[in-house]
Amino acid sequence: MIAAGVDPISQFEIKKLAELKIGNFDISFTNSALMMVVTIALIALWLLLSTSKKSLIPGRAQSIAEISYEFIADMLRSAAGKDGMKFFPFVFALFIFILFANLLGMIPFFFTTTSHIIVTLTLALMVFFIVTFYGIWKNGFGFLKLFWPSGVPIVIKPFVCILELISYISRPISHSIRLWANVMAGHIMLKVFAGFCIMLVGAFGVVGGSLAGILPFLMTFALTPLELLVSFVQAYVFALLTCIYLSDAVHPGH
Amino acid sequence: MLNAITLIGLKLAAKKPAGDYGGKEAAEGVFPPFDSNYFATQIFWLFLTFAILYFLLSRVFLPRIGQTIEERSSRIADDLDAASRMQKEAEEAEKSYERALADAKAKAHNVAETTRQSVDAEVKAEMDAADAEAAKAAEAAELRIRGVREKAMANIEAVAADAAQATVEALTGKKPTLATVKKALN
C-alpha cells in the first residue's frame, strides 16, 4: 500500500476484475468499467430520488436536479437555438457523466475513468461524428458553408477554408485532451504532494517526518478543492464546446 | 516551482521498489493511459454505460424534470393571471366606492343647501310679518297721540277762557260772558 501510496502513476493502472472476450477483443470488466457502472448507477439513483415526488415546491434534491436541467438547457439553447434542443438529452448525459466520473475520481482509492485519453477521445469523437453526420443530413451541401465563410475577400478565401478545415478536424483532439490532461495532471499533483508526506515520514521518522510533512500536506489540502472545481469546470467546458459544435451542425451558415 | 517539485516526486517514486505496473499483460513501463491493451474494454464499457445513461435520461428522467418545471411555470402563470384579475376587480370596487361616496357627499350638500334656503325664507317671512305688525302698531299709536293732542289743545282753549273770565271777574267785579272772553282770546 505504501508503494501504491507514493507512486503517482499507479492510480491510473487498469486492473481486470473479470475476463471477458468478444472475438479478438478483450472487453474484460475492469476497475474502469466498474467506475463507469458506479457513475451511471449513482446518477440514476440521484435522479430517481430527486424526481420521484415531483412536488410543486421543490425540495433540496429536486431543486438540484432542476437547476442542472435548466443550466444545461439554457446553455444549449443560447448556443444552438431552439433547433438544437433535440440534442438536450445527449448534452445533459455528457455533462452529468463527466461530472460524476470526475467527482467520483476525487475519492481516495477510486479510479478516475476520465483520466484515460481513450475515454475522453471516444466521447469527443462521438460528438464529432454526431455533428458531422447530422450537419450533412440536415443541410446537405449547405453544411460545407462552414468551411467557406462569407465576408472574406475572395483572394484569401481558400486559405481561410484550409484553416477552417484543419480546425474542424482537430476539434476532437483538443476537445478530448483538454479534459483528459486536466484530470490526469490534477490527480498526479495530488498524489505527488500526498506521497511526499509518506516519504518524509519514511525518511525522518514519525516526529520529524510529520513536522517536515506539514508543507506538502497543506499543499494537498489546498489542491483538493481546486481539483473539485476543475472537475466541475472541465465537465462544463466539455458540454459547452459540444453545444457550440452542435450549433455548427444546426446553423452552418451562422 | 511546481514542476520541479513534481519532478523530484517522480524521481523519488521511481526509486521505490518496483510497484507492479499494470498487471501481467501491460507492457513494462508504459504510462497506463497510453496502454493500448485496455483500449477496447474501455471503449466497450463506455459505450454500454453511456447508452444506458442516455436511454434513462431521454426516456425517463429528463421528461419527468421538464414536466415538473413546465407544470410549475404554468401554475405560476395562472396564479399571476388570477392575481392581476383580482387586483383589477379590487380597483373597480374601489372606484365604485369612491363614486358612491362622491354621490352621497353631493346629495348631503344639496340637502343642507335646500334646508338652509327654506329656513332663510321662513325667517324672512316671520321678520316681515313682525315688521308689518310693528308698523301697524306704531301707526295706531301715532293716531291715538294725535287724538289726545287735539283733545288737549281743545281743552287748553276752554281752560284759558275760564281763567280769563275768572281773572276779569276778579279785577272788575263783572263777569264777562264766555263768548266775549273767547273772542278776546282769539
Short mmCIF file of C-alpha atoms in Angstrom, two decimals:
data_model
loop_
_atom_site.label_atom_id
_atom_site.label_comp_id
_atom_site.label_asym_id
_atom_site.label_seq_id
_atom_site.Cartn_x
_atom_site.Cartn_y
_atom_site.Cartn_z
CA MET A 1 0.00 0.00 0.00
CA ILE A 2 2.93 2.36 0.76
CA ALA A 3 4.34 1.82 -2.72
CA ALA A 4 0.96 2.47 -4.28
CA GLY A 5 0.65 5.48 -2.00
CA VAL A 6 3.77 7.24 -3.24
CA ASP A 7 3.79 6.26 -6.90
CA PRO A 8 1.75 8.96 -8.68
CA ILE A 9 1.25 6.82 -11.78
CA SER A 10 -0.16 3.64 -10.28
CA GLN A 11 -3.54 5.32 -9.69
CA PHE A 12 -4.11 5.17 -13.45
CA GLU A 13 -3.50 1.45 -13.71
CA ILE A 14 -6.31 -0.66 -15.03
CA LYS A 15 -6.92 -3.97 -13.29
CA LYS A 16 -9.03 -6.77 -14.65
CA LEU A 17 -11.82 -7.81 -12.36
CA ALA A 18 -13.37 -10.40 -14.71
CA GLU A 19 -12.06 -11.73 -18.01
CA LEU A 20 -14.35 -11.17 -20.97
CA LYS A 21 -13.69 -11.57 -24.69
CA ILE A 22 -15.60 -10.98 -27.89
CA GLY A 23 -13.65 -12.47 -30.79
CA ASN A 24 -10.22 -10.89 -30.66
CA PHE A 25 -11.32 -8.02 -28.50
CA ASP A 26 -10.55 -8.08 -24.82
CA ILE A 27 -13.52 -6.41 -23.15
CA SER A 28 -12.81 -7.61 -19.63
CA PHE A 29 -14.69 -5.99 -16.78
CA THR A 30 -12.05 -3.74 -15.21
CA ASN A 31 -11.87 -1.21 -12.39
CA SER A 32 -12.51 1.43 -15.08
CA ALA A 33 -15.68 -0.35 -16.22
CA LEU A 34 -16.72 -0.72 -12.59
CA MET A 35 -16.39 3.03 -12.06
CA MET A 36 -18.43 3.71 -15.20
CA VAL A 37 -21.17 1.46 -13.86
CA VAL A 38 -20.97 3.15 -10.47
CA THR A 39 -21.14 6.54 -12.19
CA ILE A 40 -24.34 5.85 -14.08
CA ALA A 41 -25.83 3.97 -11.13
CA LEU A 42 -25.25 6.99 -8.89
CA ILE A 43 -26.72 9.35 -11.48
CA ALA A 44 -29.77 7.11 -11.86
CA LEU A 45 -30.18 6.84 -8.09
CA TRP A 46 -29.88 10.59 -7.63
CA LEU A 47 -32.39 11.37 -10.36
CA LEU A 48 -34.71 8.63 -9.19
CA LEU A 49 -34.81 10.03 -5.66
CA SER A 50 -34.98 13.65 -6.73
CA THR A 51 -37.75 13.22 -9.30
CA SER A 52 -39.94 10.71 -7.51
CA LYS A 53 -42.00 13.30 -5.65
CA LYS A 54 -42.46 15.89 -8.42
CA SER A 55 -43.63 18.41 -5.87
CA LEU A 56 -44.68 21.90 -6.86
CA ILE A 57 -42.30 23.43 -4.34
CA PRO A 58 -39.07 21.50 -4.88
CA GLY A 59 -37.07 20.01 -2.06
CA ARG A 60 -33.29 20.21 -1.96
CA ALA A 61 -32.57 17.21 -4.18
CA GLN A 62 -35.29 18.07 -6.66
CA SER A 63 -34.02 21.64 -6.75
CA ILE A 64 -30.51 20.48 -7.64
CA ALA A 65 -31.88 18.25 -10.41
CA GLU A 66 -33.95 21.10 -11.80
CA ILE A 67 -31.07 23.57 -11.61
CA SER A 68 -28.84 21.12 -13.52
CA TYR A 69 -31.60 20.64 -16.07
CA GLU A 70 -32.08 24.35 -16.66
CA PHE A 71 -28.35 25.05 -16.56
CA ILE A 72 -27.70 22.67 -19.46
CA ALA A 73 -30.94 23.59 -21.26
CA ASP A 74 -30.09 27.32 -21.15
CA MET A 75 -26.54 26.65 -22.28
CA LEU A 76 -27.69 24.58 -25.26
CA ARG A 77 -30.49 26.98 -26.17
CA SER A 78 -28.24 30.03 -26.13
CA ALA A 79 -25.54 28.27 -28.17
CA ALA A 80 -27.56 26.26 -30.70
CA GLY A 81 -31.02 27.80 -30.52
CA LYS A 82 -34.37 26.05 -30.38
CA ASP A 83 -33.45 23.62 -33.17
CA GLY A 84 -30.56 22.35 -31.09
CA MET A 85 -32.82 21.25 -28.23
CA LYS A 86 -33.25 17.76 -29.71
CA PHE A 87 -29.68 17.14 -28.54
CA PHE A 88 -30.52 18.11 -24.98
CA PRO A 89 -30.50 14.56 -23.55
CA PHE A 90 -27.16 13.93 -25.24
CA VAL A 91 -25.50 17.08 -23.87
CA PHE A 92 -27.02 16.51 -20.45
CA ALA A 93 -25.77 12.92 -20.44
CA LEU A 94 -22.26 14.06 -21.42
CA PHE A 95 -22.14 16.75 -18.75
CA ILE A 96 -23.51 14.66 -15.93
CA PHE A 97 -21.46 11.60 -16.85
CA ILE A 98 -18.17 13.53 -16.94
CA LEU A 99 -19.05 15.48 -13.82
CA PHE A 100 -19.88 12.38 -11.79
CA ALA A 101 -16.86 10.49 -13.15
CA ASN A 102 -14.56 13.40 -12.22
CA LEU A 103 -16.03 13.83 -8.76
CA LEU A 104 -16.02 10.10 -8.01
CA GLY A 105 -12.37 10.04 -9.03
CA MET A 106 -11.64 12.56 -6.26
CA ILE A 107 -12.49 9.95 -3.63
CA PRO A 108 -9.25 8.34 -2.43
CA PHE A 109 -8.52 4.90 -3.96
CA PHE A 110 -11.25 5.38 -6.58
CA PHE A 111 -10.29 5.04 -10.22
CA THR A 112 -10.93 8.07 -12.43
CA THR A 113 -12.38 6.97 -15.78
CA THR A 114 -11.81 10.38 -17.38
CA SER A 115 -8.07 10.17 -16.64
CA HIS A 116 -7.70 7.87 -19.66
CA ILE A 117 -7.34 9.53 -23.05
CA ILE A 118 -9.24 6.75 -24.80
CA VAL A 119 -12.37 7.54 -22.77
CA THR A 120 -12.34 11.27 -23.41
CA LEU A 121 -11.38 10.71 -27.04
CA THR A 122 -14.30 8.33 -27.51
CA LEU A 123 -16.66 10.93 -26.09
CA ALA A 124 -15.15 13.69 -28.22
CA LEU A 125 -15.32 11.56 -31.37
CA MET A 126 -18.93 10.75 -30.57
CA VAL A 127 -19.64 14.49 -30.57
CA PHE A 128 -17.58 15.00 -33.71
CA PHE A 129 -19.40 12.32 -35.71
CA ILE A 130 -22.83 13.36 -34.49
CA VAL A 131 -22.10 16.96 -35.51
CA THR A 132 -20.72 15.93 -38.88
CA PHE A 133 -23.41 13.43 -39.85
CA TYR A 134 -26.28 15.47 -38.51
CA GLY A 135 -24.93 18.56 -40.25
CA ILE A 136 -24.73 16.79 -43.59
CA TRP A 137 -28.09 15.06 -43.16
CA LYS A 138 -29.83 18.29 -42.16
CA ASN A 139 -28.16 20.78 -44.50
CA GLY A 140 -26.77 18.65 -47.34
CA PHE A 141 -24.08 20.60 -49.20
CA GLY A 142 -25.07 23.65 -47.18
CA PHE A 143 -23.00 22.16 -44.36
CA LEU A 144 -19.87 22.95 -46.38
CA LYS A 145 -20.62 26.66 -45.90
CA LEU A 146 -18.99 26.10 -42.54
CA PHE A 147 -15.64 25.94 -44.38
CA TRP A 148 -16.44 28.72 -46.86
CA PRO A 149 -17.05 31.75 -44.66
CA SER A 150 -18.89 34.72 -46.08
CA GLY A 151 -17.49 38.22 -45.78
CA VAL A 152 -13.89 37.21 -46.51
CA PRO A 153 -12.07 38.60 -49.58
CA ILE A 154 -12.04 36.01 -52.37
CA VAL A 155 -8.22 36.13 -52.60
CA ILE A 156 -7.63 34.73 -49.12
CA LYS A 157 -10.77 32.62 -49.04
CA PRO A 158 -9.03 29.34 -49.99
CA PHE A 159 -6.52 29.78 -47.18
CA VAL A 160 -9.25 30.53 -44.69
CA CYS A 161 -11.05 27.45 -45.97
CA ILE A 162 -7.97 25.28 -45.31
CA LEU A 163 -7.64 26.78 -41.82
CA GLU A 164 -11.30 26.11 -41.09
CA LEU A 165 -10.93 22.54 -42.29
CA ILE A 166 -7.89 21.91 -40.09
CA SER A 167 -9.54 23.46 -37.06
CA TYR A 168 -12.66 21.38 -37.66
CA ILE A 169 -10.72 18.14 -37.88
CA SER A 170 -8.59 18.93 -34.85
CA ARG A 171 -11.67 19.62 -32.73
CA PRO A 172 -11.99 16.12 -31.24
CA ILE A 173 -8.28 16.19 -30.32
CA SER A 174 -8.43 19.46 -28.38
CA HIS A 175 -11.84 18.55 -27.04
CA SER A 176 -10.62 15.27 -25.55
CA ILE A 177 -7.10 16.28 -24.49
CA ARG A 178 -8.37 19.32 -22.57
CA LEU A 179 -10.49 17.14 -20.30
CA TRP A 180 -8.05 14.26 -20.00
CA ALA A 181 -4.94 16.38 -19.35
CA ASN A 182 -6.66 18.47 -16.71
CA VAL A 183 -7.96 15.47 -14.82
CA MET A 184 -4.77 13.47 -15.11
CA ALA A 185 -2.43 16.35 -14.20
CA GLY A 186 -4.58 17.19 -11.20
CA HIS A 187 -4.50 13.65 -9.93
CA ILE A 188 -0.74 13.37 -10.41
CA MET A 189 -0.20 16.62 -8.50
CA LEU A 190 -2.40 15.47 -5.66
CA LYS A 191 -0.68 12.12 -5.49
CA VAL A 192 2.81 13.66 -5.60
CA PHE A 193 2.15 16.01 -2.68
CA ALA A 194 0.29 13.40 -0.68
CA GLY A 195 3.10 10.94 -1.38
CA PHE A 196 5.64 13.44 -0.08
CA CYS A 197 4.09 13.25 3.36
CA ILE A 198 4.52 9.48 3.45
CA MET A 199 8.05 9.61 2.09
CA LEU A 200 9.10 12.24 4.63
CA VAL A 201 7.78 10.08 7.45
CA GLY A 202 9.76 7.18 5.96
CA ALA A 203 12.91 9.31 5.77
CA PHE A 204 12.86 11.27 9.05
CA GLY A 205 10.77 9.10 11.35
CA VAL A 206 7.30 9.82 12.63
CA VAL A 207 8.02 13.07 14.52
CA GLY A 208 10.49 14.70 12.12
CA GLY A 209 8.60 13.46 9.08
CA SER A 210 5.31 14.79 10.39
CA LEU A 211 6.85 18.22 11.03
CA ALA A 212 8.50 18.31 7.62
CA GLY A 213 5.35 16.98 6.04
CA ILE A 214 3.25 19.95 7.04
CA LEU A 215 4.04 21.84 3.83
CA PRO A 216 3.15 19.10 1.35
CA PHE A 217 0.13 18.31 3.49
CA LEU A 218 -1.07 21.92 3.26
CA MET A 219 -0.45 21.78 -0.48
CA THR A 220 -2.59 18.65 -0.78
CA PHE A 221 -5.20 20.33 1.37
CA ALA A 222 -5.27 23.36 -0.94
CA LEU A 223 -5.20 21.31 -4.14
CA THR A 224 -8.21 19.18 -3.23
CA PRO A 225 -10.86 21.94 -3.54
CA LEU A 226 -9.06 23.20 -6.65
CA GLU A 227 -9.39 19.76 -8.21
CA LEU A 228 -13.07 19.61 -7.23
CA LEU A 229 -13.50 22.90 -9.06
CA VAL A 230 -11.58 21.57 -12.05
CA SER A 231 -13.88 18.52 -12.06
CA PHE A 232 -16.88 20.77 -12.49
CA VAL A 233 -15.27 23.27 -14.84
CA GLN A 234 -13.97 20.59 -17.19
CA ALA A 235 -17.36 18.88 -17.36
CA TYR A 236 -18.89 22.29 -18.06
CA VAL A 237 -16.32 23.15 -20.73
CA PHE A 238 -16.79 19.79 -22.44
CA ALA A 239 -20.56 20.29 -22.54
CA LEU A 240 -20.24 23.92 -23.63
CA LEU A 241 -17.94 23.04 -26.53
CA THR A 242 -20.34 20.27 -27.50
CA CYS A 243 -23.13 22.88 -27.64
CA ILE A 244 -21.02 25.20 -29.79
CA TYR A 245 -20.11 22.36 -32.18
CA LEU A 246 -23.75 21.30 -32.35
CA SER A 247 -24.75 24.82 -33.29
CA ASP A 248 -22.50 24.47 -36.37
CA ALA A 249 -24.48 21.39 -37.37
CA VAL A 250 -27.80 23.14 -36.83
CA HIS A 251 -26.90 26.50 -38.40
CA PRO A 252 -23.77 26.05 -40.54
CA GLY A 253 -24.13 29.46 -42.21
CA HIS A 254 -24.01 31.30 -38.85
CA MET B 1 8.50 25.60 -8.96
CA LEU B 2 5.64 23.17 -9.03
CA ASN B 3 7.17 21.36 -11.96
CA ALA B 4 10.42 20.99 -10.12
CA ILE B 5 8.65 19.54 -7.10
CA THR B 6 6.70 17.20 -9.36
CA LEU B 7 9.92 16.00 -10.97
CA ILE B 8 11.52 15.34 -7.59
CA GLY B 9 8.41 13.47 -6.56
CA LEU B 10 8.52 11.34 -9.68
CA LYS B 11 12.20 10.57 -9.15
CA LEU B 12 11.69 9.63 -5.52
CA ALA B 13 8.75 7.50 -6.52
CA ALA B 14 10.84 5.69 -9.14
CA LYS B 15 13.45 4.82 -6.52
CA LYS B 16 10.89 2.85 -4.53
CA PRO B 17 10.85 -0.92 -5.01
CA ALA B 18 9.02 -1.57 -8.25
CA GLY B 19 5.26 -1.29 -7.93
CA ASP B 20 4.00 -3.91 -10.38
CA TYR B 21 2.96 -1.68 -13.23
CA GLY B 22 -0.30 -2.50 -14.95
CA GLY B 23 -0.67 -6.21 -14.24
CA LYS B 24 0.82 -9.02 -16.28
CA GLU B 25 -0.40 -8.11 -19.77
CA ALA B 26 0.65 -4.47 -19.59
CA ALA B 27 3.92 -3.67 -21.29
CA GLU B 28 6.50 -2.75 -18.66
CA GLY B 29 6.89 0.97 -18.11
CA VAL B 30 4.02 2.04 -20.36
CA PHE B 31 2.15 5.02 -18.98
CA PRO B 32 -1.22 3.40 -18.17
CA PRO B 33 -3.41 5.88 -20.09
CA PHE B 34 -1.41 5.02 -23.24
CA ASP B 35 -1.62 1.24 -22.76
CA SER B 36 -3.47 0.13 -25.88
CA ASN B 37 -4.21 -3.31 -24.41
CA TYR B 38 -7.04 -1.75 -22.48
CA PHE B 39 -8.47 0.49 -25.19
CA ALA B 40 -11.09 -1.99 -26.42
CA THR B 41 -12.55 -2.72 -23.00
CA GLN B 42 -12.79 0.96 -22.09
CA ILE B 43 -14.50 1.86 -25.36
CA PHE B 44 -16.88 -1.06 -24.98
CA TRP B 45 -17.89 -0.27 -21.41
CA LEU B 46 -18.07 3.44 -22.10
CA PHE B 47 -20.48 2.89 -24.99
CA LEU B 48 -22.53 0.44 -22.93
CA THR B 49 -22.83 2.61 -19.81
CA PHE B 50 -23.26 5.83 -21.78
CA ALA B 51 -26.00 4.28 -23.90
CA ILE B 52 -27.85 3.12 -20.78
CA LEU B 53 -27.44 6.57 -19.23
CA TYR B 54 -28.65 8.27 -22.41
CA PHE B 55 -31.67 5.99 -22.58
CA LEU B 56 -32.58 6.58 -18.93
CA LEU B 57 -32.16 10.34 -19.25
CA SER B 58 -34.01 10.82 -22.53
CA ARG B 59 -36.87 8.42 -21.76
CA VAL B 60 -37.39 8.73 -18.03
CA PHE B 61 -35.64 11.41 -16.03
CA LEU B 62 -35.38 14.46 -18.28
CA PRO B 63 -39.05 14.35 -19.40
CA ARG B 64 -40.01 14.00 -15.76
CA ILE B 65 -37.98 17.03 -14.65
CA GLY B 66 -39.11 19.01 -17.69
CA GLN B 67 -42.74 18.22 -16.97
CA THR B 68 -42.41 19.31 -13.36
CA ILE B 69 -40.81 22.60 -14.39
CA GLU B 70 -43.47 23.10 -17.07
CA GLU B 71 -46.29 22.43 -14.61
CA ARG B 72 -44.82 24.81 -12.12
CA SER B 73 -44.36 27.64 -14.61
CA SER B 74 -47.90 27.23 -15.97
CA ARG B 75 -49.22 27.16 -12.43
CA ILE B 76 -47.31 30.33 -11.61
CA ALA B 77 -48.63 31.99 -14.78
CA ASP B 78 -52.18 31.00 -13.81
CA ASP B 79 -51.72 32.36 -10.33
CA LEU B 80 -50.32 35.61 -11.68
CA ASP B 81 -53.31 35.91 -14.03
CA ALA B 82 -55.71 35.33 -11.16
CA ALA B 83 -53.86 37.85 -9.02
CA SER B 84 -53.96 40.54 -11.70
CA ARG B 85 -57.65 39.84 -12.30
CA MET B 86 -58.37 40.17 -8.59
CA GLN B 87 -56.39 43.37 -8.46
CA LYS B 88 -58.44 44.77 -11.32
CA GLU B 89 -61.62 43.79 -9.52
CA ALA B 90 -60.41 45.43 -6.35
CA GLU B 91 -59.58 48.59 -8.26
CA GLU B 92 -63.04 48.63 -9.79
CA ALA B 93 -64.63 48.13 -6.39
CA GLU B 94 -62.58 50.99 -5.03
CA LYS B 95 -63.64 53.19 -7.93
CA SER B 96 -67.33 52.41 -7.45
CA TYR B 97 -66.95 53.00 -3.73
CA GLU B 98 -65.43 56.38 -4.42
CA ARG B 99 -68.19 57.19 -6.86
CA ALA B 100 -70.84 56.27 -4.27
CA LEU B 101 -69.03 58.35 -1.70
CA ALA B 102 -68.95 61.38 -4.00
CA ASP B 103 -72.65 60.93 -4.81
CA ALA B 104 -73.54 60.78 -1.16
CA LYS B 105 -71.47 63.86 -0.44
CA ALA B 106 -73.17 65.81 -3.22
CA LYS B 107 -76.56 64.71 -2.00
CA ALA B 108 -75.80 65.71 1.56
CA HIS B 109 -74.63 69.10 0.31
CA ASN B 110 -77.87 69.53 -1.65
CA VAL B 111 -79.98 68.69 1.36
CA ALA B 112 -78.11 71.14 3.52
CA GLU B 113 -78.47 73.86 0.91
CA THR B 114 -82.22 73.40 0.48
CA THR B 115 -82.72 73.25 4.21
CA ARG B 116 -80.75 76.44 4.65
CA GLN B 117 -82.77 78.18 1.94
CA SER B 118 -86.11 77.13 3.41
CA VAL B 119 -85.04 78.18 6.87
CA ASP B 120 -83.86 81.52 5.48
CA ALA B 121 -87.19 82.03 3.73
CA GLU B 122 -89.10 81.20 6.88
CA VAL B 123 -87.03 83.57 8.95
CA LYS B 124 -87.52 86.31 6.38
CA ALA B 125 -91.27 85.75 6.26
CA GLU B 126 -91.55 85.90 10.01
CA MET B 127 -89.40 89.01 10.17
CA ASP B 128 -91.58 90.66 7.51
CA ALA B 129 -94.72 89.75 9.41
CA ALA B 130 -93.28 91.14 12.61
CA ASP B 131 -92.21 94.32 10.83
CA ALA B 132 -95.69 94.79 9.38
CA GLU B 133 -97.27 94.27 12.80
CA ALA B 134 -94.91 96.71 14.39
CA ALA B 135 -95.64 99.32 11.71
CA LYS B 136 -99.33 98.84 12.26
CA ALA B 137 -98.97 99.24 16.00
CA ALA B 138 -96.85 102.39 15.51
CA GLU B 139 -99.47 103.90 13.22
CA ALA B 140 -102.24 103.20 15.72
CA ALA B 141 -100.19 104.74 18.47
CA GLU B 142 -99.49 107.85 16.41
CA LEU B 143 -103.21 108.18 15.64
CA ARG B 144 -104.06 107.99 19.32
CA ILE B 145 -101.38 110.51 20.20
CA ARG B 146 -102.72 112.93 17.63
CA GLY B 147 -106.25 112.49 19.02
CA VAL B 148 -105.03 113.08 22.54
CA ARG B 149 -103.06 116.13 21.47
CA GLU B 150 -106.06 117.64 19.62
CA LYS B 151 -108.23 116.99 22.62
CA ALA B 152 -105.66 118.54 24.86
CA MET B 153 -105.42 121.63 22.63
CA ALA B 154 -109.21 121.95 22.74
CA ASN B 155 -109.15 121.68 26.50
CA ILE B 156 -106.46 124.38 26.72
CA GLU B 157 -108.83 126.90 25.00
CA ALA B 158 -111.59 126.15 27.45
CA VAL B 159 -109.24 126.35 30.44
CA ALA B 160 -107.78 129.65 29.17
CA ALA B 161 -111.28 131.09 28.71
CA ASP B 162 -112.25 130.01 32.18
CA ALA B 163 -109.09 131.50 33.61
CA ALA B 164 -109.60 134.77 31.72
CA GLN B 165 -113.24 135.00 32.81
CA ALA B 166 -112.23 134.44 36.40
CA THR B 167 -109.39 137.00 36.14
CA VAL B 168 -111.67 139.63 34.59
CA GLU B 169 -114.33 139.00 37.22
CA ALA B 170 -111.82 139.38 39.97
CA LEU B 171 -110.41 142.60 38.51
CA THR B 172 -113.65 144.30 37.50
CA GLY B 173 -116.27 142.54 39.60
CA LYS B 174 -118.16 141.85 36.47
CA LYS B 175 -118.32 138.54 34.92
CA PRO B 176 -117.93 138.70 31.16
CA THR B 177 -119.70 136.18 29.07
CA LEU B 178 -117.86 133.24 27.80
CA ALA B 179 -118.33 134.29 24.22
CA THR B 180 -116.76 137.67 24.87
CA VAL B 181 -113.80 136.12 26.56
CA LYS B 182 -113.33 133.67 23.73
CA LYS B 183 -113.49 136.46 21.20
CA ALA B 184 -110.94 138.44 23.15
CA LEU B 185 -108.59 135.45 23.43
CA ASN B 186 -108.63 134.66 19.77
#
